[in-house]
Short mmCIF file of N, CA and C in Angstrom, two decimals:
data_model
loop_
_atom_site.label_atom_id
_atom_site.label_comp_id
_atom_site.label_asym_id
_atom_site.label_seq_id
_atom_site.Cartn_x
_atom_site.Cartn_y
_atom_site.Cartn_z
N MET A 1 -10.89 12.75 -3.55
CA MET A 1 -9.50 12.37 -3.41
C MET A 1 -9.19 11.19 -4.33
N GLN A 2 -7.98 11.13 -4.77
CA GLN A 2 -7.54 10.12 -5.72
C GLN A 2 -7.37 8.76 -5.05
N GLN A 3 -7.76 7.70 -5.76
CA GLN A 3 -7.61 6.34 -5.27
C GLN A 3 -6.36 5.71 -5.89
N TYR A 4 -5.76 4.77 -5.15
CA TYR A 4 -4.57 4.06 -5.63
C TYR A 4 -4.80 2.57 -5.48
N LYS A 5 -4.29 1.80 -6.47
CA LYS A 5 -4.52 0.36 -6.53
C LYS A 5 -3.20 -0.40 -6.40
N CYS A 6 -3.21 -1.46 -5.62
CA CYS A 6 -2.04 -2.31 -5.45
C CYS A 6 -1.84 -3.12 -6.73
N THR A 7 -0.64 -3.10 -7.28
CA THR A 7 -0.37 -3.83 -8.51
C THR A 7 -0.17 -5.32 -8.26
N ARG A 8 -0.05 -5.71 -7.01
CA ARG A 8 0.16 -7.12 -6.69
C ARG A 8 -1.14 -7.87 -6.43
N CYS A 9 -2.09 -7.23 -5.73
CA CYS A 9 -3.31 -7.96 -5.36
C CYS A 9 -4.61 -7.28 -5.78
N GLY A 10 -4.52 -6.02 -6.22
CA GLY A 10 -5.72 -5.32 -6.67
C GLY A 10 -6.44 -4.53 -5.60
N TYR A 11 -5.95 -4.55 -4.37
CA TYR A 11 -6.57 -3.76 -3.30
C TYR A 11 -6.55 -2.28 -3.69
N VAL A 12 -7.65 -1.58 -3.43
CA VAL A 12 -7.73 -0.15 -3.74
C VAL A 12 -7.78 0.63 -2.43
N TYR A 13 -6.81 1.53 -2.26
CA TYR A 13 -6.81 2.40 -1.08
C TYR A 13 -7.82 3.52 -1.30
N LEU A 14 -8.78 3.62 -0.40
CA LEU A 14 -9.81 4.66 -0.46
C LEU A 14 -9.53 5.70 0.60
N PRO A 15 -9.09 6.90 0.21
CA PRO A 15 -8.79 7.94 1.19
C PRO A 15 -9.96 8.24 2.12
N GLU A 16 -11.18 8.11 1.61
CA GLU A 16 -12.37 8.41 2.40
C GLU A 16 -12.50 7.52 3.63
N THR A 17 -11.96 6.30 3.55
CA THR A 17 -12.07 5.37 4.67
C THR A 17 -10.75 5.18 5.40
N GLY A 18 -9.63 5.53 4.78
CA GLY A 18 -8.33 5.36 5.42
C GLY A 18 -7.99 3.88 5.56
N ASP A 19 -7.21 3.54 6.56
CA ASP A 19 -6.83 2.16 6.83
C ASP A 19 -6.73 1.99 8.34
N GLN A 20 -7.84 1.63 8.94
CA GLN A 20 -7.89 1.51 10.39
C GLN A 20 -6.94 0.43 10.91
N SER A 21 -6.63 -0.59 10.10
CA SER A 21 -5.74 -1.66 10.55
C SER A 21 -4.33 -1.16 10.83
N GLN A 22 -3.97 -0.01 10.22
CA GLN A 22 -2.64 0.54 10.43
C GLN A 22 -2.69 1.95 11.04
N GLY A 23 -3.85 2.30 11.58
CA GLY A 23 -3.99 3.57 12.27
C GLY A 23 -4.06 4.79 11.36
N ILE A 24 -4.46 4.58 10.11
CA ILE A 24 -4.59 5.68 9.15
C ILE A 24 -6.04 6.18 9.19
N PRO A 25 -6.25 7.42 9.63
CA PRO A 25 -7.63 7.93 9.74
C PRO A 25 -8.27 8.20 8.38
N ALA A 26 -9.59 8.24 8.38
CA ALA A 26 -10.35 8.58 7.17
C ALA A 26 -9.91 9.94 6.66
N ASN A 27 -10.03 10.13 5.37
CA ASN A 27 -9.68 11.37 4.67
C ASN A 27 -8.18 11.64 4.65
N THR A 28 -7.38 10.58 4.68
CA THR A 28 -5.93 10.71 4.54
C THR A 28 -5.55 10.42 3.09
N PRO A 29 -5.07 11.43 2.35
CA PRO A 29 -4.67 11.19 0.96
C PRO A 29 -3.52 10.18 0.89
N PHE A 30 -3.48 9.43 -0.18
CA PHE A 30 -2.42 8.42 -0.37
C PHE A 30 -1.04 9.04 -0.24
N GLU A 31 -0.87 10.24 -0.78
CA GLU A 31 0.42 10.91 -0.75
C GLU A 31 0.91 11.19 0.68
N GLU A 32 -0.02 11.25 1.63
CA GLU A 32 0.34 11.54 3.01
C GLU A 32 0.56 10.29 3.86
N LEU A 33 0.37 9.11 3.26
CA LEU A 33 0.65 7.88 3.99
C LEU A 33 2.14 7.79 4.27
N PRO A 34 2.53 7.26 5.42
CA PRO A 34 3.97 7.12 5.70
C PRO A 34 4.61 6.14 4.72
N ASP A 35 5.89 6.31 4.47
CA ASP A 35 6.60 5.41 3.54
C ASP A 35 6.61 3.98 4.04
N THR A 36 6.38 3.78 5.33
CA THR A 36 6.38 2.44 5.92
C THR A 36 5.04 1.74 5.76
N TRP A 37 4.03 2.45 5.25
CA TRP A 37 2.70 1.86 5.07
C TRP A 37 2.78 0.74 4.04
N VAL A 38 2.06 -0.35 4.28
CA VAL A 38 2.01 -1.46 3.33
C VAL A 38 0.56 -1.83 3.04
N CYS A 39 0.35 -2.51 1.94
CA CYS A 39 -0.98 -2.97 1.56
C CYS A 39 -1.54 -3.85 2.68
N PRO A 40 -2.74 -3.54 3.18
CA PRO A 40 -3.30 -4.34 4.26
C PRO A 40 -3.70 -5.75 3.83
N ARG A 41 -3.82 -5.98 2.53
CA ARG A 41 -4.23 -7.29 2.05
C ARG A 41 -3.03 -8.21 1.79
N CYS A 42 -1.98 -7.68 1.12
CA CYS A 42 -0.88 -8.57 0.72
C CYS A 42 0.49 -8.15 1.25
N GLY A 43 0.58 -6.97 1.88
CA GLY A 43 1.85 -6.52 2.43
C GLY A 43 2.79 -5.83 1.45
N ALA A 44 2.28 -5.50 0.25
CA ALA A 44 3.10 -4.82 -0.75
C ALA A 44 3.47 -3.42 -0.26
N ASP A 45 4.63 -2.94 -0.69
CA ASP A 45 5.09 -1.61 -0.33
C ASP A 45 4.23 -0.54 -1.00
N LYS A 46 4.27 0.65 -0.45
CA LYS A 46 3.54 1.80 -1.00
C LYS A 46 3.93 2.05 -2.45
N LYS A 47 5.18 1.80 -2.80
CA LYS A 47 5.66 2.03 -4.17
C LYS A 47 5.02 1.08 -5.18
N ASP A 48 4.36 0.03 -4.70
CA ASP A 48 3.71 -0.93 -5.58
C ASP A 48 2.28 -0.54 -5.93
N PHE A 49 1.88 0.68 -5.59
CA PHE A 49 0.54 1.18 -5.89
C PHE A 49 0.59 2.14 -7.08
N VAL A 50 -0.47 2.13 -7.87
CA VAL A 50 -0.60 3.05 -9.00
C VAL A 50 -1.92 3.80 -8.88
N MET A 51 -1.94 5.01 -9.41
CA MET A 51 -3.14 5.85 -9.37
C MET A 51 -4.23 5.24 -10.25
N VAL A 52 -5.44 5.22 -9.73
CA VAL A 52 -6.60 4.76 -10.49
C VAL A 52 -7.14 5.95 -11.28
N VAL A 53 -7.27 5.78 -12.59
CA VAL A 53 -7.81 6.86 -13.42
C VAL A 53 -9.14 6.51 -14.02
#
């Protein structure tokens, strides 16, 4: 699964681990995160993430 990086703080969302702090289970693709999801490190919006290539 594709990883996405926060452009504000550098946090990388790993679909394999999800985001337990916001109730996102493991193996949840970034595209399926709710629009209300924010970076767990700095609070940036989902739109502030870019695909890691």
